[in-house]
Amino acid sequence: MPTLKTFKSGVQWLAWSGVLALVSTGGWLVYIQTRNRPAESVALPVVTVERGNIETTINESGTLELRGQQTLKSPAEGAVEQVLVRLGDQVKSGQPLIILRNPDRQTILANQQLQIQKQELTLARNRQKVVEAEEKLKVAKQENQTNKQLQIQKQELTVARNRQKVVEAEEQLKAEEKKLQELEALDQRGFIPKNELRTQEEQVRRAKTALWEAKLTVSSDTIELQNLQLEIQNTQQQTRDKIMQAESAVQDAQLAVNNDTREFQRLQLELQKIQQQLQNNVVTAPINGNVLDIKVKDGEGVQVRTDLLTLGDSTQELVSLQLSTLNAAKVRVNQSARISVIGPNAQTFEGRVQSLSPIATTSSGNESQSSSQQAGQATVSAKVRLNTPSRKLIPGSQVNVEIVLQQRQNVVVLDTEAIQRSEEKPFVLVRDKQGKAQKKNITLGLEGLTNVEVTSGLRPGDQVVLPAADSKSEPGTPTVPEDNSTEGNSE
């Protein structure tokens, strides 16, 4: 019996030992298998890196207006006689728009024109007096001189002619005396008869007589010439007196003309002023454009600077902005902009910044401001011009303007939500060929609202794992793209 009990105890101990060995071996095998089994893949959103455009912008609201938009005001007090245009009409520069009525000025104009006509007659009459006085002066200068001068000239010719006769008589006498000497020599020799000598002597006497008469005539003519010259000298004083009187008459007449001319010019200036005032009664278009608003009607009374109508050039549309000083410091002329009506699914129109005020102003509460500005806050005025007229936006309405401050085109772009900034340098988890998430440092460039430029660290086609708060996304984690993973980046 003791042997049997010992045997049973040994068998029981062996059985328990075998069970324990099996359990230990099975646990070890389970541990080894569990340790060498690959980690389970995690489904995470994945985005594919692509090239695209990125930009930074600011949004402002402004008021749409047309180029040259302005409200014309009444230049004077009166009444509207006739409105010549209708809403929406296209008008040209200089075209009459509204006629104002002022009867008093019409009467003043007629009286002024009558005074000018009277002054014109007076001026013409005095100018004629000047002509007459100048003619009298001319006559006075020539009077008693013209006839005497002619007589003197005639006498001088006579004296000259008679002096020539004296010369001719002297030559004739010399010729006759020479001939007489020759005949006397022949007579002494007896070659000629005596009567021929006596005839020649008679010719010499006649030549002497002719010379004496010629000299006497010259003397007489010279005395007559001197008498005429003395007569001219005696009449010079009388002529000077008449000239002085005539010159005085000319000066008086010219003075009267000058005074009348100045008075005429003064009346003309007054007439121009009155005509200008009457012309102001016709309100004309200062620009080519469209009639946007008419604020008066026929027969309505107006005061000085009463609003009449509003014009604007529809060929160019502008948006007037009031920028905060912070945003204004970022804006530059010629930056591109996008304009749209404030509201959902609004059509967008392209434009550019046309002007930016160099100073900031403080607006009062009753002035038009951007919705983001408050009364009393300093703002900077700016204008944005649409590249082409929209023909849809309404002048005076509020529109949204998105100004592009910076822009990069055809660069590597990544969603901002894919970038992890928990360390000193930004990094992303890139899904490798084995599907595991690998950490990769990146360098960032221009950052937009929803995406950012990656200047180094990524290439187009890389798959970046988006971090998820409820999923494990650590380096080395096997990943599979979720069904709704993003395949690219929106620009």
PDB file of C-alpha atoms in Angstrom, residues 47-193:
ATOM      1  CA  VAL A  47      -2.131  65.315 -48.593  1.00  0.00           C
ATOM      2  CA  THR A  48      -0.016  65.158 -51.750  1.00  0.00           C
ATOM      3  CA  VAL A  49       2.476  67.993 -52.168  1.00  0.00           C
ATOM      4  CA  GLU A  50       1.964  69.991 -55.388  1.00  0.00           C
ATOM      5  CA  ARG A  51       3.078  73.210 -56.980  1.00  0.00           C
ATOM      6  CA  GLY A  52       0.737  76.156 -56.837  1.00  0.00           C
ATOM      7  CA  ASN A  53       0.322  79.826 -56.073  1.00  0.00           C
ATOM      8  CA  ILE A  54       0.265  81.439 -52.665  1.00  0.00           C
ATOM      9  CA  GLU A  55      -0.550  84.960 -51.616  1.00  0.00           C
ATOM     10  CA  THR A  56      -1.131  87.166 -48.619  1.00  0.00           C
ATOM     11  CA  THR A  57      -4.068  89.533 -48.727  1.00  0.00           C
ATOM     12  CA  ILE A  58      -6.031  92.026 -46.700  1.00  0.00           C
ATOM     13  CA  ASN A  59      -9.781  92.531 -46.968  1.00  0.00           C
ATOM     14  CA  GLU A  60     -11.478  95.906 -46.795  1.00  0.00           C
ATOM     15  CA  SER A  61     -14.890  97.243 -47.662  1.00  0.00           C
ATOM     16  CA  GLY A  62     -15.297 100.423 -49.702  1.00  0.00           C
ATOM     17  CA  THR A  63     -17.713 102.465 -51.752  1.00  0.00           C
ATOM     18  CA  LEU A  64     -17.913 102.021 -55.503  1.00  0.00           C
ATOM     19  CA  GLU A  65     -17.832 105.190 -57.570  1.00  0.00           C
ATOM     20  CA  LEU A  66     -17.227 106.173 -61.172  1.00  0.00           C
ATOM     21  CA  ARG A  67     -14.273 108.140 -62.468  1.00  0.00           C
ATOM     22  CA  GLY A  68     -14.840 111.854 -62.039  1.00  0.00           C
ATOM     23  CA  GLN A  69     -18.000 111.193 -60.052  1.00  0.00           C
ATOM     24  CA  GLN A  70     -19.258 114.500 -58.702  1.00  0.00           C
ATOM     25  CA  THR A  71     -22.399 116.284 -57.652  1.00  0.00           C
ATOM     26  CA  LEU A  72     -22.989 119.545 -59.528  1.00  0.00           C
ATOM     27  CA  LYS A  73     -24.256 122.425 -57.433  1.00  0.00           C
ATOM     28  CA  SER A  74     -26.255 125.530 -58.223  1.00  0.00           C
ATOM     29  CA  PRO A  75     -23.911 128.470 -59.023  1.00  0.00           C
ATOM     30  CA  ALA A  76     -26.489 131.086 -57.976  1.00  0.00           C
ATOM     31  CA  GLU A  77     -29.872 131.629 -56.463  1.00  0.00           C
ATOM     32  CA  GLY A  78     -32.842 131.250 -58.777  1.00  0.00           C
ATOM     33  CA  ALA A  79     -35.232 128.658 -60.127  1.00  0.00           C
ATOM     34  CA  VAL A  80     -34.892 125.594 -62.323  1.00  0.00           C
ATOM     35  CA  GLU A  81     -36.265 126.518 -65.713  1.00  0.00           C
ATOM     36  CA  GLN A  82     -35.652 123.142 -67.367  1.00  0.00           C
ATOM     37  CA  VAL A  83     -33.874 119.860 -66.693  1.00  0.00           C
ATOM     38  CA  LEU A  84     -32.487 118.742 -70.048  1.00  0.00           C
ATOM     39  CA  VAL A  85     -31.413 115.179 -69.176  1.00  0.00           C
ATOM     40  CA  ARG A  86     -32.815 112.034 -67.596  1.00  0.00           C
ATOM     41  CA  LEU A  87     -31.397 109.408 -65.282  1.00  0.00           C
ATOM     42  CA  GLY A  88     -28.905 107.141 -67.030  1.00  0.00           C
ATOM     43  CA  ASP A  89     -28.370 109.484 -69.989  1.00  0.00           C
ATOM     44  CA  GLN A  90     -24.891 109.602 -71.457  1.00  0.00           C
ATOM     45  CA  VAL A  91     -23.607 113.164 -71.715  1.00  0.00           C
ATOM     46  CA  LYS A  92     -20.537 114.793 -73.237  1.00  0.00           C
ATOM     47  CA  SER A  93     -18.300 117.417 -71.710  1.00  0.00           C
ATOM     48  CA  GLY A  94     -19.836 120.861 -72.184  1.00  0.00           C
ATOM     49  CA  GLN A  95     -23.329 119.545 -72.846  1.00  0.00           C
ATOM     50  CA  PRO A  96     -26.086 121.644 -71.164  1.00  0.00           C
ATOM     51  CA  LEU A  97     -27.785 119.725 -68.358  1.00  0.00           C
ATOM     52  CA  ILE A  98     -29.973 122.193 -66.457  1.00  0.00           C
ATOM     53  CA  ILE A  99     -31.134 125.732 -67.251  1.00  0.00           C
ATOM     54  CA  LEU A 100     -31.653 128.083 -64.317  1.00  0.00           C
ATOM     55  CA  ARG A 101     -33.758 131.250 -64.508  1.00  0.00           C
ATOM     56  CA  ASN A 102     -32.849 134.742 -63.191  1.00  0.00           C
ATOM     57  CA  PRO A 103     -34.906 137.630 -64.768  1.00  0.00           C
ATOM     58  CA  ASP A 104     -33.009 140.400 -62.959  1.00  0.00           C
ATOM     59  CA  ARG A 105     -29.762 139.486 -64.622  1.00  0.00           C
ATOM     60  CA  GLN A 106     -31.389 139.515 -68.057  1.00  0.00           C
ATOM     61  CA  THR A 107     -32.441 143.137 -67.481  1.00  0.00           C
ATOM     62  CA  ILE A 108     -28.979 144.071 -66.251  1.00  0.00           C
ATOM     63  CA  LEU A 109     -27.481 142.460 -69.355  1.00  0.00           C
ATOM     64  CA  ALA A 110     -29.734 144.473 -71.710  1.00  0.00           C
ATOM     65  CA  ASN A 111     -28.868 147.761 -69.968  1.00  0.00           C
ATOM     66  CA  GLN A 112     -25.193 146.974 -70.094  1.00  0.00           C
ATOM     67  CA  GLN A 113     -25.342 146.189 -73.804  1.00  0.00           C
ATOM     68  CA  LEU A 114     -27.107 149.546 -74.407  1.00  0.00           C
ATOM     69  CA  GLN A 115     -24.391 151.439 -72.519  1.00  0.00           C
ATOM     70  CA  ILE A 116     -21.740 149.684 -74.553  1.00  0.00           C
ATOM     71  CA  GLN A 117     -23.445 150.700 -77.790  1.00  0.00           C
ATOM     72  CA  LYS A 118     -23.517 154.350 -76.661  1.00  0.00           C
ATOM     73  CA  GLN A 119     -19.885 154.187 -75.682  1.00  0.00           C
ATOM     74  CA  GLU A 120     -18.989 152.669 -79.049  1.00  0.00           C
ATOM     75  CA  LEU A 121     -20.610 155.682 -80.810  1.00  0.00           C
ATOM     76  CA  THR A 122     -18.779 158.134 -78.567  1.00  0.00           C
ATOM     77  CA  LEU A 123     -15.498 156.361 -79.148  1.00  0.00           C
ATOM     78  CA  ALA A 124     -15.991 156.313 -82.915  1.00  0.00           C
ATOM     79  CA  ARG A 125     -16.815 160.042 -82.925  1.00  0.00           C
ATOM     80  CA  ASN A 126     -13.705 160.936 -80.931  1.00  0.00           C
ATOM     81  CA  ARG A 127     -11.542 158.747 -83.116  1.00  0.00           C
ATOM     82  CA  GLN A 128     -12.825 160.698 -86.093  1.00  0.00           C
ATOM     83  CA  LYS A 129     -11.856 163.902 -84.291  1.00  0.00           C
ATOM     84  CA  VAL A 130      -8.351 162.538 -83.913  1.00  0.00           C
ATOM     85  CA  VAL A 131      -8.162 161.847 -87.638  1.00  0.00           C
ATOM     86  CA  GLU A 132      -9.403 165.370 -88.423  1.00  0.00           C
ATOM     87  CA  ALA A 133      -6.946 166.982 -86.002  1.00  0.00           C
ATOM     88  CA  GLU A 134      -4.062 164.992 -87.443  1.00  0.00           C
ATOM     89  CA  GLU A 135      -5.089 166.076 -90.934  1.00  0.00           C
ATOM     90  CA  LYS A 136      -5.152 169.713 -89.827  1.00  0.00           C
ATOM     91  CA  LEU A 137      -1.718 169.285 -88.296  1.00  0.00           C
ATOM     92  CA  LYS A 138      -0.418 167.856 -91.529  1.00  0.00           C
ATOM     93  CA  VAL A 139      -1.894 170.742 -93.498  1.00  0.00           C
ATOM     94  CA  ALA A 140      -0.437 173.252 -91.038  1.00  0.00           C
ATOM     95  CA  LYS A 141       3.017 171.772 -91.488  1.00  0.00           C
ATOM     96  CA  GLN A 142       2.757 172.020 -95.253  1.00  0.00           C
ATOM     97  CA  GLU A 143       0.899 175.349 -95.438  1.00  0.00           C
ATOM     98  CA  ASN A 144       2.801 178.383 -96.937  1.00  0.00           C
ATOM     99  CA  GLN A 145       5.738 176.097 -97.520  1.00  0.00           C
ATOM    100  CA  THR A 146       4.620 173.986-100.376  1.00  0.00           C
ATOM    101  CA  ASN A 147       4.014 176.869-102.845  1.00  0.00           C
ATOM    102  CA  LYS A 148       7.063 178.806-101.677  1.00  0.00           C
ATOM    103  CA  GLN A 149       9.174 175.728-101.899  1.00  0.00           C
ATOM    104  CA  LEU A 150       8.039 175.162-105.430  1.00  0.00           C
ATOM    105  CA  GLN A 151       8.784 178.758-106.303  1.00  0.00           C
ATOM    106  CA  ILE A 152      12.222 178.501-104.761  1.00  0.00           C
ATOM    107  CA  GLN A 153      12.929 175.325-106.673  1.00  0.00           C
ATOM    108  CA  LYS A 154      11.744 176.987-109.873  1.00  0.00           C
ATOM    109  CA  GLN A 155      13.881 180.074-109.195  1.00  0.00           C
ATOM    110  CA  GLU A 156      16.888 177.946-108.429  1.00  0.00           C
ATOM    111  CA  LEU A 157      16.464 176.231-111.793  1.00  0.00           C
ATOM    112  CA  THR A 158      16.154 179.628-113.495  1.00  0.00           C
ATOM    113  CA  VAL A 159      19.309 180.927-111.801  1.00  0.00           C
ATOM    114  CA  ALA A 160      21.176 177.789-112.779  1.00  0.00           C
ATOM    115  CA  ARG A 161      19.981 178.054-116.351  1.00  0.00           C
ATOM    116  CA  ASN A 162      20.947 181.742-116.615  1.00  0.00           C
ATOM    117  CA  ARG A 163      24.361 181.044-115.058  1.00  0.00           C
ATOM    118  CA  GLN A 164      24.867 178.554-117.814  1.00  0.00           C
ATOM    119  CA  LYS A 165      23.965 181.244-120.333  1.00  0.00           C
ATOM    120  CA  VAL A 166      26.658 183.487-118.780  1.00  0.00           C
ATOM    121  CA  VAL A 167      29.191 180.723-119.287  1.00  0.00           C
ATOM    122  CA  GLU A 168      28.054 180.290-122.875  1.00  0.00           C
ATOM    123  CA  ALA A 169      28.206 184.065-123.481  1.00  0.00           C
ATOM    124  CA  GLU A 170      31.760 184.217-122.057  1.00  0.00           C
ATOM    125  CA  GLU A 171      32.838 181.404-124.347  1.00  0.00           C
ATOM    126  CA  GLN A 172      31.166 183.099-127.301  1.00  0.00           C
ATOM    127  CA  LEU A 173      32.943 186.371-126.487  1.00  0.00           C
ATOM    128  CA  LYS A 174      36.284 184.637-126.268  1.00  0.00           C
ATOM    129  CA  ALA A 175      35.679 182.967-129.621  1.00  0.00           C
ATOM    130  CA  GLU A 176      34.715 186.245-131.312  1.00  0.00           C
ATOM    131  CA  GLU A 177      37.690 188.129-129.801  1.00  0.00           C
ATOM    132  CA  LYS A 178      40.068 185.438-131.032  1.00  0.00           C
ATOM    133  CA  LYS A 179      38.591 185.599-134.503  1.00  0.00           C
ATOM    134  CA  LEU A 180      38.952 189.401-134.394  1.00  0.00           C
ATOM    135  CA  GLN A 181      42.630 189.108-133.550  1.00  0.00           C
ATOM    136  CA  GLU A 182      43.169 186.771-136.454  1.00  0.00           C
ATOM    137  CA  LEU A 183      41.411 189.144-138.858  1.00  0.00           C
ATOM    138  CA  GLU A 184      43.429 192.144-137.559  1.00  0.00           C
ATOM    139  CA  ALA A 185      46.616 190.249-138.312  1.00  0.00           C
ATOM    140  CA  LEU A 186      45.447 189.496-141.817  1.00  0.00           C
ATOM    141  CA  ASP A 187      44.332 193.093-142.289  1.00  0.00           C
ATOM    142  CA  GLN A 188      47.773 194.399-141.391  1.00  0.00           C
ATOM    143  CA  ARG A 189      49.170 192.292-144.187  1.00  0.00           C
ATOM    144  CA  GLY A 190      46.381 193.425-146.514  1.00  0.00           C
ATOM    145  CA  PHE A 191      44.987 189.970-147.034  1.00  0.00           C
ATOM    146  CA  ILE A 192      41.337 190.860-146.195  1.00  0.00           C
ATOM    147  CA  PRO A 193      39.027 193.751-146.968  1.00  0.00           C
TER     148      PRO A 193
END
